[in-house]
XYZ file of C-alpha atoms in Angstrom:
613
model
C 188.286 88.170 127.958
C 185.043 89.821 126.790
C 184.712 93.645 126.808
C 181.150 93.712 127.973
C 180.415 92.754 132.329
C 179.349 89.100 132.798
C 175.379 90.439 133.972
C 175.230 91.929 130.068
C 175.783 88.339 128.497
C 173.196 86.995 131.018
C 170.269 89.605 130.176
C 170.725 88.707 126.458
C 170.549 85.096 126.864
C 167.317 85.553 129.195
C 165.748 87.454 126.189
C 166.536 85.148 123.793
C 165.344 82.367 125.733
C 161.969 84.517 126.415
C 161.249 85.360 122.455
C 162.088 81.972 121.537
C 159.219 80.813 124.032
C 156.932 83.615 122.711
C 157.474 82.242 118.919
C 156.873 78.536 119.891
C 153.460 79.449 121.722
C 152.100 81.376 118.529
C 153.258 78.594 116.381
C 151.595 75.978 118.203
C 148.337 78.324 118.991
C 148.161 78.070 114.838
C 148.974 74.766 113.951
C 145.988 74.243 116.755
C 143.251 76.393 114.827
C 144.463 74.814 111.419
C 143.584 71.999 112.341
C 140.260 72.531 114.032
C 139.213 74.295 111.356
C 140.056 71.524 108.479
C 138.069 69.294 110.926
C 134.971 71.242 110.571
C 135.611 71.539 107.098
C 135.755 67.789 106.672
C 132.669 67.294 109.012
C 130.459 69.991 106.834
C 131.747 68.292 103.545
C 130.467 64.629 105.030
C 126.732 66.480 106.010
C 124.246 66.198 103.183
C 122.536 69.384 102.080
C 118.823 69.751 102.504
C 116.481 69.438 99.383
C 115.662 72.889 98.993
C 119.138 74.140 99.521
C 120.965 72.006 97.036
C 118.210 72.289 94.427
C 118.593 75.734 94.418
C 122.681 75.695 94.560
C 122.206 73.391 91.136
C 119.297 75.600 89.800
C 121.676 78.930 90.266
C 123.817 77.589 87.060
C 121.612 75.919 85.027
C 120.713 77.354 81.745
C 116.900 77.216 82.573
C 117.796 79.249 86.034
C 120.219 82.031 83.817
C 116.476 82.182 81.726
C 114.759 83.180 84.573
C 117.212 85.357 86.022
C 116.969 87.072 82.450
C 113.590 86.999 82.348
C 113.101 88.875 86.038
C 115.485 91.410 84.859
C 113.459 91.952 81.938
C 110.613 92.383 83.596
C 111.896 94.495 86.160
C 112.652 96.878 83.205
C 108.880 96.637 82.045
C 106.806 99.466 81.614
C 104.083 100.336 84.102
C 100.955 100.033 80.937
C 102.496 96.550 80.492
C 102.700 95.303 84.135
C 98.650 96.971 84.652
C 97.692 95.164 81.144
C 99.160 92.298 82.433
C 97.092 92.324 85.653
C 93.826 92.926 83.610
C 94.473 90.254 81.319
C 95.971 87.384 82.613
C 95.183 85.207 84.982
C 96.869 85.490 88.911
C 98.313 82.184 88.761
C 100.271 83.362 85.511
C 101.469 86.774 86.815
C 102.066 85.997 90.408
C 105.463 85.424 91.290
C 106.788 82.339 93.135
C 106.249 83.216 96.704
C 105.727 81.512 99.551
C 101.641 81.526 100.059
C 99.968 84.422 101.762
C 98.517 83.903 105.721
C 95.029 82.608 105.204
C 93.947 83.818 108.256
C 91.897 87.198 108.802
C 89.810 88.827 106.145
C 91.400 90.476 102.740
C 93.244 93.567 104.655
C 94.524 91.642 106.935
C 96.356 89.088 104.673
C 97.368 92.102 102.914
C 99.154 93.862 105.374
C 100.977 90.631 106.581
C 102.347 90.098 102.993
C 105.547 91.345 101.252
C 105.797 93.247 98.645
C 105.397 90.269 95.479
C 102.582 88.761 97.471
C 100.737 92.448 98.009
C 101.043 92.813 94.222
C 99.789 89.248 93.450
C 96.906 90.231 95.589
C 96.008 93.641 94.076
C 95.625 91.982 91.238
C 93.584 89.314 92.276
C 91.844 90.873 95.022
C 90.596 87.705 97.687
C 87.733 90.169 99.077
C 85.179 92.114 98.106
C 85.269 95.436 96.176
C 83.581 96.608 99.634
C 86.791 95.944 101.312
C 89.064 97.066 98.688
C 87.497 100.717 98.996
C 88.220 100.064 102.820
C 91.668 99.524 101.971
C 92.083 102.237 100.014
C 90.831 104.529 102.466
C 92.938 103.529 105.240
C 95.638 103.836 103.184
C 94.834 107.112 101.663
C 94.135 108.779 105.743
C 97.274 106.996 106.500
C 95.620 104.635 109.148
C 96.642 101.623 108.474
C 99.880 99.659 110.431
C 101.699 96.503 110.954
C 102.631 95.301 114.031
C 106.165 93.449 114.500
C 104.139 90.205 114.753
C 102.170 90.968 111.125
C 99.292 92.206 113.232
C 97.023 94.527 111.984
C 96.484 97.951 113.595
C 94.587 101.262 112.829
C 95.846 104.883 114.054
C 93.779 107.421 113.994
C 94.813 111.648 113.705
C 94.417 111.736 117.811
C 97.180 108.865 118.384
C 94.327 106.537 119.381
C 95.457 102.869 118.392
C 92.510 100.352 117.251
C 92.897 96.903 116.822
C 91.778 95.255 113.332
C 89.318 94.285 112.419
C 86.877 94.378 115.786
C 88.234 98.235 115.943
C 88.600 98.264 119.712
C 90.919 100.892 121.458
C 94.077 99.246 122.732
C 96.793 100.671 125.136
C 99.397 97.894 124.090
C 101.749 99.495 121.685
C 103.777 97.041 119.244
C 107.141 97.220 120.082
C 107.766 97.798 116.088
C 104.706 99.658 114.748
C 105.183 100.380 110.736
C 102.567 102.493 108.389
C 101.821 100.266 105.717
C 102.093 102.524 102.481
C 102.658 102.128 98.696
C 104.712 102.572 96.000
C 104.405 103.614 92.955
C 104.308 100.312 91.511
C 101.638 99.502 94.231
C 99.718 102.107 93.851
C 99.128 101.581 90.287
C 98.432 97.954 90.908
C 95.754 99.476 93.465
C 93.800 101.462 91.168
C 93.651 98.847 88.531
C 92.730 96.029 91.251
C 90.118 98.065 92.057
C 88.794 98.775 88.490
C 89.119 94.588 88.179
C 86.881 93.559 91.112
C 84.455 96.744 90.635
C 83.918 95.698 87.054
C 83.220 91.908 88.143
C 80.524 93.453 90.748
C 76.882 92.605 90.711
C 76.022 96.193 91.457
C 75.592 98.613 88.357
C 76.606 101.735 90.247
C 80.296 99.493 91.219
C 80.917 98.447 87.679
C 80.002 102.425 86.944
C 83.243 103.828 89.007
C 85.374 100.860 88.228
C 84.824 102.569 83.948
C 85.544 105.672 85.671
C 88.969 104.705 87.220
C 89.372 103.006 83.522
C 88.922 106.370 81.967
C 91.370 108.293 84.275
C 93.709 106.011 83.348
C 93.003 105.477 79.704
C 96.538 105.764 78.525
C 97.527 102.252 80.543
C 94.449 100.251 79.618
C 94.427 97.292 77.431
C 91.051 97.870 75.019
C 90.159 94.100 74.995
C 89.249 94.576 79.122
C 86.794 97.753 77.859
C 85.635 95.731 74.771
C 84.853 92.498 76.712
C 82.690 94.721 79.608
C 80.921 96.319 76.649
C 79.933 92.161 75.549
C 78.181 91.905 78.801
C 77.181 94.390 79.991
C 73.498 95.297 80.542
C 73.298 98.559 82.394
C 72.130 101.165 80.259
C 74.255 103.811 82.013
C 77.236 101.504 82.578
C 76.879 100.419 79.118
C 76.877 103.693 77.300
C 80.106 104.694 79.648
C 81.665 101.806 78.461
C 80.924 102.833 74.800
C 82.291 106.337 75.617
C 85.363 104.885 76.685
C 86.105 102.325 74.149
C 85.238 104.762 71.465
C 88.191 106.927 72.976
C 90.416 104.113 72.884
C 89.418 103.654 68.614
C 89.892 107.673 68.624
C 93.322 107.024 69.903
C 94.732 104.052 68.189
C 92.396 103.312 65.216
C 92.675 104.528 61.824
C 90.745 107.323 59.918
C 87.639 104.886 59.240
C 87.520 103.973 62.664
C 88.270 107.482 64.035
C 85.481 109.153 62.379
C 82.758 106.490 63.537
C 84.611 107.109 67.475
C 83.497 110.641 67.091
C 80.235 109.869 65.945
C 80.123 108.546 69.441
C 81.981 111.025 71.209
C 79.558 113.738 70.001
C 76.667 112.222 72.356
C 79.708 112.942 75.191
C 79.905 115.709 77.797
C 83.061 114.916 79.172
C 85.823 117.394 79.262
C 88.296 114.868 79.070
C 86.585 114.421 75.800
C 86.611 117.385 74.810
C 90.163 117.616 75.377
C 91.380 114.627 73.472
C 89.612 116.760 70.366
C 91.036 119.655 70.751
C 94.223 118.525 70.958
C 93.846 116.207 67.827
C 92.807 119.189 65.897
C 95.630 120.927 67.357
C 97.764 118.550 65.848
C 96.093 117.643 62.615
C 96.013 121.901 61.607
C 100.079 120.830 61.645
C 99.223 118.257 59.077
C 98.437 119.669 55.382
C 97.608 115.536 54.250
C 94.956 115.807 57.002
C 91.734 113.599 55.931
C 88.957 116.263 54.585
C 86.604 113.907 56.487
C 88.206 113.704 59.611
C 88.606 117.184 59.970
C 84.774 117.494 59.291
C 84.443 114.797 61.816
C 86.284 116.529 64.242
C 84.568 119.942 63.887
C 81.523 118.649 64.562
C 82.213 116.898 67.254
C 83.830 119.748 69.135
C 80.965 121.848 68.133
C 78.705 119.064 69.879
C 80.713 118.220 72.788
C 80.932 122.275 74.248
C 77.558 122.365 73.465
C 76.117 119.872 76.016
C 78.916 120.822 78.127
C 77.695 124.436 78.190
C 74.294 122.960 78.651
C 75.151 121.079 81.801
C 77.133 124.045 83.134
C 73.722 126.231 83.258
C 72.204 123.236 84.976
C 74.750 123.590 87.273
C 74.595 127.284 87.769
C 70.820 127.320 87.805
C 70.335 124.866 90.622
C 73.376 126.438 92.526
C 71.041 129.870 92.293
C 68.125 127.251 93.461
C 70.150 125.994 97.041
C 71.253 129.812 97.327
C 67.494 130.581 97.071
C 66.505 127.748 99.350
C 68.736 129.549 102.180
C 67.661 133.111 101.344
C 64.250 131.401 102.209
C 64.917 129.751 105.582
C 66.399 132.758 106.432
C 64.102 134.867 105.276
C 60.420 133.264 106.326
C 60.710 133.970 110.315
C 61.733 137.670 109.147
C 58.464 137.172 107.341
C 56.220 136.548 110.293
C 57.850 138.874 112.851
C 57.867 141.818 110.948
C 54.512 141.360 109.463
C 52.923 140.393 112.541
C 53.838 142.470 114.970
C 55.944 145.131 113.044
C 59.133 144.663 114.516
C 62.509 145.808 112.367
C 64.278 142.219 114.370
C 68.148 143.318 113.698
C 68.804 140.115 115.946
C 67.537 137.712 113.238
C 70.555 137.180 111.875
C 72.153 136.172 115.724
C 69.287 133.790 115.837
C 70.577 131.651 112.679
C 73.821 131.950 114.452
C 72.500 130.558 117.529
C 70.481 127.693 115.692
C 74.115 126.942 113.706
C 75.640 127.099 117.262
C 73.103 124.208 118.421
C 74.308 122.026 115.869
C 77.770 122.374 116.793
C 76.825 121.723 120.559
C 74.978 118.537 119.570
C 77.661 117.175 117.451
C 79.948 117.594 120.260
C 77.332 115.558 122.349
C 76.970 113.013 119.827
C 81.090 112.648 119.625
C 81.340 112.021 123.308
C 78.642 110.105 124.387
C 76.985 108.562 121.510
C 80.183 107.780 119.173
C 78.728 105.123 117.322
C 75.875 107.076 116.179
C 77.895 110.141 115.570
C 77.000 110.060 111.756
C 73.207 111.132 113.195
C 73.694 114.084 115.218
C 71.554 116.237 112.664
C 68.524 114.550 113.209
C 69.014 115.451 116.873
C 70.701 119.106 115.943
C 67.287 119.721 113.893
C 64.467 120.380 116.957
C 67.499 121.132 119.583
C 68.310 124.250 116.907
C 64.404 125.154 116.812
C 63.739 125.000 120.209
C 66.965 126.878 121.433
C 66.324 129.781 119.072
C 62.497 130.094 119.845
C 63.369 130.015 123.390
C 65.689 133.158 123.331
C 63.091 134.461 120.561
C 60.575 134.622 123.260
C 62.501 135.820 125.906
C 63.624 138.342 123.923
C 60.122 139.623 122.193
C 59.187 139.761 126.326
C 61.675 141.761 128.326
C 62.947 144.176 125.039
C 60.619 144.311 122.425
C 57.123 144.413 124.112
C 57.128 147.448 125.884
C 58.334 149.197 122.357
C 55.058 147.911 120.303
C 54.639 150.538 117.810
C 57.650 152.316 117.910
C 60.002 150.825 115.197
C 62.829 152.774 115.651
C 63.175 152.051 119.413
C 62.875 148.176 118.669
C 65.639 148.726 115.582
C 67.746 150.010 117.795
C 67.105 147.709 120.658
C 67.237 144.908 118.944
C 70.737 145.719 117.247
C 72.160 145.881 120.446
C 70.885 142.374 121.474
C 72.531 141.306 118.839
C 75.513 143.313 119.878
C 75.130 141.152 122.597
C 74.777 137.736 121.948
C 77.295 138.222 119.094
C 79.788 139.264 122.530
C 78.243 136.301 124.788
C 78.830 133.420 121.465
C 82.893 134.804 121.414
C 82.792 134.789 125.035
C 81.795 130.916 125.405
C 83.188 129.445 122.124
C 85.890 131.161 121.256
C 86.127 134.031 118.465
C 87.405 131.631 115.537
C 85.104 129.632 113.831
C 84.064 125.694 114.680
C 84.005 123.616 112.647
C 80.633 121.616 112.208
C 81.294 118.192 109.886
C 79.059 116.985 107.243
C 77.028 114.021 108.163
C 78.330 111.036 106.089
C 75.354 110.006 104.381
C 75.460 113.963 102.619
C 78.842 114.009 101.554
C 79.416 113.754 97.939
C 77.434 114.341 95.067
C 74.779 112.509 92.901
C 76.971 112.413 89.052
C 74.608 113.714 86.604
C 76.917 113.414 83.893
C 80.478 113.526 83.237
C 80.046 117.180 84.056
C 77.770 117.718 86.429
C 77.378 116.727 89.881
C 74.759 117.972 92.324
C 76.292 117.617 96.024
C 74.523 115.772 98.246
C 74.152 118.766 101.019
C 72.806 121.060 98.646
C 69.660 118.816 97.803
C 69.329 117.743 101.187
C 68.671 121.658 101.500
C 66.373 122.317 99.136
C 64.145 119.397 100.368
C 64.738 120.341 104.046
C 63.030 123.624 102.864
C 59.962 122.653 100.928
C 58.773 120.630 104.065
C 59.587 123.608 106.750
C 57.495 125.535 104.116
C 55.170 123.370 103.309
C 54.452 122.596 107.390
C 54.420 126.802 107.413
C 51.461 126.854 105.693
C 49.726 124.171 106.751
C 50.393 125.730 110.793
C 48.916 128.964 109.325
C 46.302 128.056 107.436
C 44.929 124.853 108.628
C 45.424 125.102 112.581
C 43.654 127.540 115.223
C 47.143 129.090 115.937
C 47.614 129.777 112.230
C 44.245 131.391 112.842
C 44.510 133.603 115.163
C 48.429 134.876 113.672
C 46.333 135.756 110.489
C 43.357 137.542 112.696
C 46.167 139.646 114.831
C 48.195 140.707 111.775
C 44.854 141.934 110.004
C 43.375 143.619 112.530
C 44.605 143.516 116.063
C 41.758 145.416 117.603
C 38.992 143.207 116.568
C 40.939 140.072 117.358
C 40.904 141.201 120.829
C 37.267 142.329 120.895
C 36.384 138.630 119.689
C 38.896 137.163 122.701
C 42.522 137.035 121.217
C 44.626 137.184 122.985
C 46.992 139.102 121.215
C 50.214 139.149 123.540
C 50.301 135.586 123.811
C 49.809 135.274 119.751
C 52.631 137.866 119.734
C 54.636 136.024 122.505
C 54.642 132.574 120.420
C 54.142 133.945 116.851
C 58.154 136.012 117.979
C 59.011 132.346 119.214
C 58.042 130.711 115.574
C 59.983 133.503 113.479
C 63.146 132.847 116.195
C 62.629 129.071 115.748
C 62.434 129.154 111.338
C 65.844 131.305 111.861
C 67.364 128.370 114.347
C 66.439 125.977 111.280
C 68.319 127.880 108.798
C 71.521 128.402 110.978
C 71.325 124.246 111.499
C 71.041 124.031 107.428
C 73.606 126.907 106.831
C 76.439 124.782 108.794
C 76.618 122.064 106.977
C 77.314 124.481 103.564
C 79.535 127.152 105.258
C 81.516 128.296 108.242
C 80.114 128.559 111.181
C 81.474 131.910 113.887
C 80.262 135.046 115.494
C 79.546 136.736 112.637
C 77.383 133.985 110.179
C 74.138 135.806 110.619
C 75.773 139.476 109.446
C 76.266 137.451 106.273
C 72.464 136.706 105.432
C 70.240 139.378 107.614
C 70.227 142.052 104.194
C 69.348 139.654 101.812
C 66.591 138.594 104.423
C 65.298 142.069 104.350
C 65.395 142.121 100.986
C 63.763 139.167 100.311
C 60.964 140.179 102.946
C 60.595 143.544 101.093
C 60.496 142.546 98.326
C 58.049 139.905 98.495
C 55.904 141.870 100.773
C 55.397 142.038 104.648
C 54.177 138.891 105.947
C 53.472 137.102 102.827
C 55.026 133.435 102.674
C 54.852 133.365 98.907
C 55.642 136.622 98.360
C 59.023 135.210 100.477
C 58.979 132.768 98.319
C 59.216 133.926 94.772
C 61.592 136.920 95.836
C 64.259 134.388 97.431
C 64.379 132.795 93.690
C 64.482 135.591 91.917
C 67.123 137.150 94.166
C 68.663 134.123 94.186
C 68.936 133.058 90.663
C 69.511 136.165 89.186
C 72.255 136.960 92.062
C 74.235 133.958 90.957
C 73.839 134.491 87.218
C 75.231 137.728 87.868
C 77.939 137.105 89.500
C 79.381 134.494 87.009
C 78.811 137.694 84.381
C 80.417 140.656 86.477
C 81.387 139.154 89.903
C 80.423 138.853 93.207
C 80.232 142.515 94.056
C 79.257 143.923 90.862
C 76.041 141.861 91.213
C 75.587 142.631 94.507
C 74.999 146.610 93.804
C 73.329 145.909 90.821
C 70.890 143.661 92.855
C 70.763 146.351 95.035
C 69.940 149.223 91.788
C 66.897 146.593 90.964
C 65.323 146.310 94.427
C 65.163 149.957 94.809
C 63.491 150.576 91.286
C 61.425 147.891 92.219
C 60.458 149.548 95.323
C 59.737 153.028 94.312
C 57.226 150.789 91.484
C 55.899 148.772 94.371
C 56.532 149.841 97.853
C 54.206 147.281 99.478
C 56.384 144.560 97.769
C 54.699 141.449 94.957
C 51.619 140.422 97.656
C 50.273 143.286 99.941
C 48.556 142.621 103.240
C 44.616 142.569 103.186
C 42.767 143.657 105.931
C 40.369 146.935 107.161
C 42.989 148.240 108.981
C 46.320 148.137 107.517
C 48.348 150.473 107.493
């Protein structure tokens, strides 16, 4: 008889009965997916594989496929001056990897921004497009405009989260779901710069093949010489061709040996580059470390140094003088309707200088104009800002020579004062309306940059755009005073008032319009003035003494006498400050007018006439 209840026995039978169930179902439940698995084994096995596929599961252990596994990581591990020689040298269809071919369609950004990374290379350096285009590309890139959309489309994004679709350029409000900047790497970018350098030196224009030499010479340690030497064959630009000679004479300086060293710095010499002049310095640096140094090539070097800071130093005056020369242009502008106010009608105008601020003011208010209404002719908003300064400041000229300054004729302190508290005033009303901080006024896009003189001097663009801007306004000054019945009856009036009016003058409408031409003159230098220099409340603090003292010194009411005192004041003002510094050469300035004065007190030309004073 069994020691355990009959109910015991019959719960361990039930769970064996249940696990042995439990391990049959697993079984079977594997012996099922073995099987369905070896019949999709046997079913792949039985299914060819396509070409592609099996040529490259052969190709991946063949000894020619181990080669050019070997030979990628090789050339992974290549330098940067050989991969750039490379793309200088040899032909695209030799350096461009195998790839599958690049979307014909669009122009030569587009296709670039829908390739990968092997075909962007391939194309960088074998550019499909123009150099043109290239530049375009650059730019983009550099302002960090340029994106892919997730379907390889091409889109622009400007700095105010405007999107722009490429190339038309119209504004869009449907976002790519997967927008991505398009930027570069290293390897990229230096493929970039000597793309460019390829297509600019294949150009038909002189100036193109002229910066593509440039981007050579900034680069000069990852150049192959046979690309300078073989630009130097054909060339026939005189300017592009003597760069080119500057540049492969470098490349001798660098790698040749003493013969051809010394006849490089024959050709260096003729060089004002400070890149140049570096290389020399630094190879007599390192040949005083050399006691077998070549007697000849130390002579050679010498002399070339000696020539090179020469015309360096030479084009460095240049520079300085015609800086002094755009300083003196603006002492002038501001300067010649000081001239005719306070030798016409004797008025000490403290308010000049807020009427160059208003002029500068105009330009910023027409610019704005141009931005919102007339976008595609923004880059023209100075031709516009030009009369709308004039105007503007003549207005408020006139207004103010009527209310303020007429009733104080012939008391100059009264209309000093007065007229320091206009500009008291409008200095209050500017802050009031635009805001105390400066605005910014943009250069038009045909004056940016500079016109490259040589490798060390560059005139900008703004600055001779000034200097022209004020030979004509004083050119058409004289011409209005001399040649026209107004100009007439200003010169009567200033020499003798009371016989103008005895012949029929009228001298408060001369007064009235003469005010309005000195207001106007100063509304033409504040529209010149903001395209060199900030423009806020307080711009016409900055120039109103050195208008006095160029009015002074050149005598009341004298145009010439204007003019030779703005270039001598401005000249000498900026020679002295690269001497002793900006304030130094201001007081000392000021020590030479006031000698110059007590010599001279009615300035270089005095007025003529019976009557003045």
């Amino acid at each position: 008889m069994s020691p355990y209840p009959s109910f015991i026995y019959a719960f361990i039978y039930d769970a064996q009965a249940s696990g042995f169930n439990k391990a049959f179902s697993a079984v079977s439940l594997s012996l099922s997916l073995s099987f369905v698995l070896l019949c999709l084994a046997f079913v792949l096995a039985l299914t060819p594989l396509p070409a592609s596929a099996a040529d490259t599961a052969v190709d991946s252990h063949s000894p020619a496929n181990t080669v050019a596994i070997t030979s990628n990581l090789a050339s992974d591990d290549k330098s940067l001056l050989t991969q750039n020689a490379q793309s200088l040298t040899t032909p695209a269809a030799l350096t461009s990897p195998v790839t599958s071919p690049i979307n014909s369609q669009g122009d030569a950004i587009e296709q670039f921004v829908a390739a990968d990374f092997s075909q962007r290379q391939a194309m960088l350096g074998q550019w499909p497009g123009s150099a043109e285009s290239l530049d375009t590309l650059v730019e983009l890139i550099d302002n960090d405009e340029l994106y892919q959309g997730n379907g390889g489309q091409t889109y622009l994004l400007n700095a105010d989260d405007e999107l722009f679709t490429y190339p038309d350029r119209d504004l869009t409000d449907e976002w790519p779901s997967d927008l991505a900047q398009v930027t570069l790497t290293n390897a990229l970018r230096s493929a970039l710069v000597f793309g460019q350098a390829k297509v600019k030196l294949d150009s038909d224009d002189p100036a193109q093949r002229l910066q593509a030499v440039s981007i050579l010479a900034d680069n000069i340690e990852q150049i192959d010489p046979a690309i300078v030497s073989a630009a130097a064959v054909r060339e026939d630009d005189a300017e592009v061709s003597a760069a080119l000679s500057i540049l492969e004479a470098r490349l001798d300086f660098r790698d040749g040996d003493v013969a051809t060293q010394i006849a490089a710095l024959d050709v260096l010499a003729d060089s004002d580059s400070p890149q140049v002049l570096i290389d020399v310095k630094q190879a007599l640096a390192n040949d005083n470390l050399d006691p077998n140094l070549d007697p000849n090539l130390e002579t050679a070097l010498l002399a070339a140094e000696a020539s090179i800071e020469r015309r360096i130093s030479i084009s460095t005056w240049t520079g300085h003088l015609f800086t002094g020369l755009s300083t003196a242009s603006i002492l002038l502008l501001a300067a010649l309707g000081l001239a005719i106010t306070f030798g016409l009608l004797g008025v000490i105008n403290m308010a000049h200088g807020e009427l160059i601020m208003i002029g500068a003011y105009a330009t910023y208010v027409v610019q704005n104009l141009f931005q919102a209404y007339l976008p595609e002719m923004a880059s023209w908003y100075l031709l516009a800002a030009i009369p709308s300064a004039f105007l503007v400041s003549a207005v408020i000229g006139m207004v103010i020579e009527r209310i303020v300054i007429r009733p104080l004729y012939g008391r100059e302190l009264e209309t000093l004062l007065a007229t320091f508290g206009i500009s008291l005033i409008l200095m209050q009303l500017i802050r009031m309306v635009f805001g105390a901080q400066n605005v910014e006024v943009s250069n038009v896009s045909w004056l940016s940059g500079a016109y490259q003189v040589s490798a060390s001097l560059a005139l900008p663009y703004n600055r001779i755009a000034i200097i022209g801007f004020t030979v004509i306004i004083l050119l058409l000054l004289v011409y209005l005073l001399n040649k026209t019945r107004f100009g007439l009856f200003v010169r009567a009036v200033t020499q003798n008032r009371q016989m103008a009016r005895a012949v029929g003058i009228s001298s408060a409408r001369i007064d009235m319009l003469a005010f309005g031409l000195g207001s106007g003159l100063a509304g033409l230098a504040g529209c010149a003035l903001a395209q060199v220099g900030n423009v806020g409340p307080s711009l016409g603090q900055t120039y109103i003494i050195d208008a006095f003292l160029v009015v002074v010194v050149g005598g009341v009411g004298q145009v010439w006498g204007a003019v030779l005192a703005s270039l001598g004041l401005g000249v000498s003002g900026t020679v002295l400050e690269i001497g002793i510094g900006a304030v130094l050469a201001k007081i000392v300035l000021l020590v030479l007018v006031i000698l110059f004065i007590q010599k001279r007190p009615q300035g270089l030309f005095a007025l003529k006439g019976r009557f003045v004073d």
